[in-house]
Amino acid sequence: MSFQEKNAYAALAKTILIFGYFAFRMVQFHLDGRLAGPEAASLVGKSFLVLMAAAIVAYIVLTILFDIGFAIAQKDPKPDFTVDERDRLIELKGMRAFLAIFVMGFVASMAALALGATPVAALLAMIFAMFLGALADDIAKLYHYRRGF
């Protein structure tokens, strides 16, 4: 298993953990009735900004932990960190999957706004589309690495 493939697995786990926590918080806010008031959009925006700041730190820490875990499991004294043309193409295919899903989610949330959805629902739909796009990115990379592209 190449270093880039290991990173794709780690990225998938990190995406699920980080956005899973955000979804958990939004469900808590909904159950508390905080997503129905006049400050709901501000609350979602602030929560998302905090999530992004925390996600950067968590991403770095989890990357280090996953790399250490993979190194221990593989017992490889000199892992290969070389990035070749194939890795770049797989990265681009993952990015294409992310953008396709995110753009569809963005357009769907704008359509929902046009049909009368609340701004908070549209904002959450865009964040959810970003999460689905990130999952699609990671899954596309794993697919192409496993396929042997």
PDB file of C-alpha atoms in Angstrom:
ATOM      1  CA  MET A   1       0.000   0.000   0.000  1.00  0.00           C
ATOM      2  CA  SER A   2       1.500   3.321  -1.051  1.00  0.00           C
ATOM      3  CA  PHE A   3       1.890   6.296   1.247  1.00  0.00           C
ATOM      4  CA  GLN A   4      -0.711   8.237  -0.756  1.00  0.00           C
ATOM      5  CA  GLU A   5      -3.238   5.405  -0.462  1.00  0.00           C
ATOM      6  CA  LYS A   6      -2.704   5.304   3.299  1.00  0.00           C
ATOM      7  CA  ASN A   7      -3.270   9.047   3.392  1.00  0.00           C
ATOM      8  CA  ALA A   8      -6.520   8.590   1.453  1.00  0.00           C
ATOM      9  CA  TYR A   9      -7.767   6.124   4.080  1.00  0.00           C
ATOM     10  CA  ALA A  10      -6.715   8.499   6.838  1.00  0.00           C
ATOM     11  CA  ALA A  11      -8.424  11.426   5.077  1.00  0.00           C
ATOM     12  CA  LEU A  12     -11.665   9.438   4.837  1.00  0.00           C
ATOM     13  CA  ALA A  13     -11.567   8.680   8.565  1.00  0.00           C
ATOM     14  CA  LYS A  14     -10.746  12.306   9.402  1.00  0.00           C
ATOM     15  CA  THR A  15     -13.566  13.607   7.212  1.00  0.00           C
ATOM     16  CA  ILE A  16     -16.080  11.327   8.900  1.00  0.00           C
ATOM     17  CA  LEU A  17     -14.855  12.264  12.394  1.00  0.00           C
ATOM     18  CA  ILE A  18     -14.784  16.016  11.833  1.00  0.00           C
ATOM     19  CA  PHE A  19     -18.075  16.375   9.986  1.00  0.00           C
ATOM     20  CA  GLY A  20     -19.677  13.752  12.223  1.00  0.00           C
ATOM     21  CA  TYR A  21     -18.923  15.974  15.188  1.00  0.00           C
ATOM     22  CA  PHE A  22     -20.386  18.992  13.377  1.00  0.00           C
ATOM     23  CA  ALA A  23     -23.559  17.056  12.524  1.00  0.00           C
ATOM     24  CA  PHE A  24     -23.844  15.948  16.160  1.00  0.00           C
ATOM     25  CA  ARG A  25     -23.605  19.589  17.302  1.00  0.00           C
ATOM     26  CA  MET A  26     -26.210  20.725  14.770  1.00  0.00           C
ATOM     27  CA  VAL A  27     -28.620  18.006  15.941  1.00  0.00           C
ATOM     28  CA  GLN A  28     -28.075  19.184  19.520  1.00  0.00           C
ATOM     29  CA  PHE A  29     -28.787  22.777  18.473  1.00  0.00           C
ATOM     30  CA  HIS A  30     -31.933  21.634  16.678  1.00  0.00           C
ATOM     31  CA  LEU A  31     -33.169  19.674  19.697  1.00  0.00           C
ATOM     32  CA  ASP A  32     -32.496  22.700  21.916  1.00  0.00           C
ATOM     33  CA  GLY A  33     -34.525  24.870  19.519  1.00  0.00           C
ATOM     34  CA  ARG A  34     -31.553  27.097  18.741  1.00  0.00           C
ATOM     35  CA  LEU A  35     -31.869  26.620  14.965  1.00  0.00           C
ATOM     36  CA  ALA A  36     -35.342  28.150  14.874  1.00  0.00           C
ATOM     37  CA  GLY A  37     -34.635  31.591  16.306  1.00  0.00           C
ATOM     38  CA  PRO A  38     -33.446  34.798  14.672  1.00  0.00           C
ATOM     39  CA  GLU A  39     -29.825  34.047  15.592  1.00  0.00           C
ATOM     40  CA  ALA A  40     -29.844  30.603  13.943  1.00  0.00           C
ATOM     41  CA  ALA A  41     -27.902  31.587  10.811  1.00  0.00           C
ATOM     42  CA  SER A  42     -25.296  33.365  12.921  1.00  0.00           C
ATOM     43  CA  LEU A  43     -25.009  30.309  15.176  1.00  0.00           C
ATOM     44  CA  VAL A  44     -24.497  27.978  12.200  1.00  0.00           C
ATOM     45  CA  GLY A  45     -21.941  30.343  10.667  1.00  0.00           C
ATOM     46  CA  LYS A  46     -19.986  30.690  13.909  1.00  0.00           C
ATOM     47  CA  SER A  47     -20.125  26.938  14.491  1.00  0.00           C
ATOM     48  CA  PHE A  48     -18.843  26.297  10.980  1.00  0.00           C
ATOM     49  CA  LEU A  49     -15.944  28.745  11.400  1.00  0.00           C
ATOM     50  CA  VAL A  50     -15.008  27.114  14.700  1.00  0.00           C
ATOM     51  CA  LEU A  51     -15.282  23.722  12.989  1.00  0.00           C
ATOM     52  CA  MET A  52     -12.918  24.809  10.213  1.00  0.00           C
ATOM     53  CA  ALA A  53     -10.347  26.141  12.689  1.00  0.00           C
ATOM     54  CA  ALA A  54     -10.607  22.995  14.809  1.00  0.00           C
ATOM     55  CA  ALA A  55     -10.570  20.823  11.689  1.00  0.00           C
ATOM     56  CA  ILE A  56      -7.211  22.232  10.619  1.00  0.00           C
ATOM     57  CA  VAL A  57      -5.682  21.409  13.993  1.00  0.00           C
ATOM     58  CA  ALA A  58      -7.431  18.025  14.153  1.00  0.00           C
ATOM     59  CA  TYR A  59      -6.378  17.227  10.596  1.00  0.00           C
ATOM     60  CA  ILE A  60      -2.713  17.850  11.427  1.00  0.00           C
ATOM     61  CA  VAL A  61      -2.844  15.882  14.689  1.00  0.00           C
ATOM     62  CA  LEU A  62      -4.786  12.993  13.157  1.00  0.00           C
ATOM     63  CA  THR A  63      -2.458  12.895  10.145  1.00  0.00           C
ATOM     64  CA  ILE A  64       0.522  12.523  12.454  1.00  0.00           C
ATOM     65  CA  LEU A  65      -1.237   9.837  14.501  1.00  0.00           C
ATOM     66  CA  PHE A  66      -2.360   7.910  11.406  1.00  0.00           C
ATOM     67  CA  ASP A  67       1.139   8.114   9.895  1.00  0.00           C
ATOM     68  CA  ILE A  68       2.668   6.805  13.116  1.00  0.00           C
ATOM     69  CA  GLY A  69       0.058   4.038  13.272  1.00  0.00           C
ATOM     70  CA  PHE A  70       0.644   3.035   9.649  1.00  0.00           C
ATOM     71  CA  ALA A  71       4.423   3.077  10.168  1.00  0.00           C
ATOM     72  CA  ILE A  72       4.114   0.802  13.192  1.00  0.00           C
ATOM     73  CA  ALA A  73       1.702  -1.538  11.405  1.00  0.00           C
ATOM     74  CA  GLN A  74       3.802  -1.740   8.228  1.00  0.00           C
ATOM     75  CA  LYS A  75       7.171  -1.884  10.012  1.00  0.00           C
ATOM     76  CA  ASP A  76       8.683  -0.105   7.030  1.00  0.00           C
ATOM     77  CA  PRO A  77      11.868   1.732   8.066  1.00  0.00           C
ATOM     78  CA  LYS A  78      11.942   3.851   4.883  1.00  0.00           C
ATOM     79  CA  PRO A  79       8.497   4.624   3.498  1.00  0.00           C
ATOM     80  CA  ASP A  80       8.302   5.965  -0.047  1.00  0.00           C
ATOM     81  CA  PHE A  81       6.933   9.525  -0.112  1.00  0.00           C
ATOM     82  CA  THR A  82       7.371   9.923  -3.866  1.00  0.00           C
ATOM     83  CA  VAL A  83       4.458  11.567  -5.650  1.00  0.00           C
ATOM     84  CA  ASP A  84       4.315  10.617  -9.309  1.00  0.00           C
ATOM     85  CA  GLU A  85       2.066  11.518 -12.230  1.00  0.00           C
ATOM     86  CA  ARG A  86      -0.403   8.764 -11.299  1.00  0.00           C
ATOM     87  CA  ASP A  87      -0.814  10.248  -7.808  1.00  0.00           C
ATOM     88  CA  ARG A  88      -1.424  13.690  -9.289  1.00  0.00           C
ATOM     89  CA  LEU A  89      -4.067  12.297 -11.658  1.00  0.00           C
ATOM     90  CA  ILE A  90      -5.790  10.464  -8.818  1.00  0.00           C
ATOM     91  CA  GLU A  91      -5.734  13.669  -6.768  1.00  0.00           C
ATOM     92  CA  LEU A  92      -7.387  15.527  -9.659  1.00  0.00           C
ATOM     93  CA  LYS A  93     -10.045  12.824 -10.048  1.00  0.00           C
ATOM     94  CA  GLY A  94     -10.838  13.155  -6.351  1.00  0.00           C
ATOM     95  CA  MET A  95     -11.042  16.931  -6.669  1.00  0.00           C
ATOM     96  CA  ARG A  96     -13.377  16.556  -9.642  1.00  0.00           C
ATOM     97  CA  ALA A  97     -15.670  14.302  -7.578  1.00  0.00           C
ATOM     98  CA  PHE A  98     -15.654  16.846  -4.738  1.00  0.00           C
ATOM     99  CA  LEU A  99     -16.505  19.750  -7.011  1.00  0.00           C
ATOM    100  CA  ALA A 100     -19.277  17.867  -8.814  1.00  0.00           C
ATOM    101  CA  ILE A 101     -21.013  16.902  -5.563  1.00  0.00           C
ATOM    102  CA  PHE A 102     -20.507  20.297  -3.945  1.00  0.00           C
ATOM    103  CA  VAL A 103     -21.807  22.235  -6.957  1.00  0.00           C
ATOM    104  CA  MET A 104     -24.892  20.009  -7.173  1.00  0.00           C
ATOM    105  CA  GLY A 105     -25.525  20.569  -3.459  1.00  0.00           C
ATOM    106  CA  PHE A 106     -25.013  24.306  -3.800  1.00  0.00           C
ATOM    107  CA  VAL A 107     -27.454  24.532  -6.711  1.00  0.00           C
ATOM    108  CA  ALA A 108     -29.953  22.358  -4.816  1.00  0.00           C
ATOM    109  CA  SER A 109     -29.724  24.622  -1.763  1.00  0.00           C
ATOM    110  CA  MET A 110     -30.267  27.712  -3.938  1.00  0.00           C
ATOM    111  CA  ALA A 111     -33.278  26.003  -5.519  1.00  0.00           C
ATOM    112  CA  ALA A 112     -34.578  25.205  -2.039  1.00  0.00           C
ATOM    113  CA  LEU A 113     -34.230  28.883  -1.112  1.00  0.00           C
ATOM    114  CA  ALA A 114     -36.131  29.861  -4.247  1.00  0.00           C
ATOM    115  CA  LEU A 115     -38.889  27.449  -3.245  1.00  0.00           C
ATOM    116  CA  GLY A 116     -39.200  28.915   0.245  1.00  0.00           C
ATOM    117  CA  ALA A 117     -36.715  27.046   2.438  1.00  0.00           C
ATOM    118  CA  THR A 118     -35.208  28.946   5.335  1.00  0.00           C
ATOM    119  CA  PRO A 119     -31.722  30.419   4.973  1.00  0.00           C
ATOM    120  CA  VAL A 120     -30.536  28.198   7.829  1.00  0.00           C
ATOM    121  CA  ALA A 121     -31.710  25.083   5.985  1.00  0.00           C
ATOM    122  CA  ALA A 122     -29.922  26.255   2.829  1.00  0.00           C
ATOM    123  CA  LEU A 123     -26.739  26.976   4.764  1.00  0.00           C
ATOM    124  CA  LEU A 124     -26.822  23.546   6.394  1.00  0.00           C
ATOM    125  CA  ALA A 125     -27.509  21.956   2.996  1.00  0.00           C
ATOM    126  CA  MET A 126     -24.400  23.640   1.575  1.00  0.00           C
ATOM    127  CA  ILE A 127     -22.301  22.414   4.498  1.00  0.00           C
ATOM    128  CA  PHE A 128     -23.744  18.917   4.054  1.00  0.00           C
ATOM    129  CA  ALA A 129     -22.902  19.100   0.333  1.00  0.00           C
ATOM    130  CA  MET A 130     -19.350  20.029   1.276  1.00  0.00           C
ATOM    131  CA  PHE A 131     -19.202  16.981   3.547  1.00  0.00           C
ATOM    132  CA  LEU A 132     -20.567  14.698   0.831  1.00  0.00           C
ATOM    133  CA  GLY A 133     -18.094  16.194  -1.630  1.00  0.00           C
ATOM    134  CA  ALA A 134     -15.202  15.549   0.747  1.00  0.00           C
ATOM    135  CA  LEU A 135     -16.385  11.948   1.133  1.00  0.00           C
ATOM    136  CA  ALA A 136     -16.642  11.604  -2.646  1.00  0.00           C
ATOM    137  CA  ASP A 137     -13.107  12.988  -2.961  1.00  0.00           C
ATOM    138  CA  ASP A 138     -11.680  10.439  -0.526  1.00  0.00           C
ATOM    139  CA  ILE A 139     -13.685   7.525  -1.934  1.00  0.00           C
ATOM    140  CA  ALA A 140     -12.716   8.398  -5.519  1.00  0.00           C
ATOM    141  CA  LYS A 141      -9.045   8.433  -4.537  1.00  0.00           C
ATOM    142  CA  LEU A 142      -9.355   5.079  -2.786  1.00  0.00           C
ATOM    143  CA  TYR A 143     -11.209   3.626  -5.753  1.00  0.00           C
ATOM    144  CA  HIS A 144      -8.498   4.695  -8.179  1.00  0.00           C
ATOM    145  CA  TYR A 145      -5.669   3.508  -5.931  1.00  0.00           C
ATOM    146  CA  ARG A 146      -7.357   0.126  -5.410  1.00  0.00           C
ATOM    147  CA  ARG A 147      -8.221  -0.186  -9.089  1.00  0.00           C
ATOM    148  CA  GLY A 148      -4.573   0.144  -9.944  1.00  0.00           C
ATOM    149  CA  PHE A 149      -4.941   3.241 -12.118  1.00  0.00           C
TER     150      PHE A 149
END
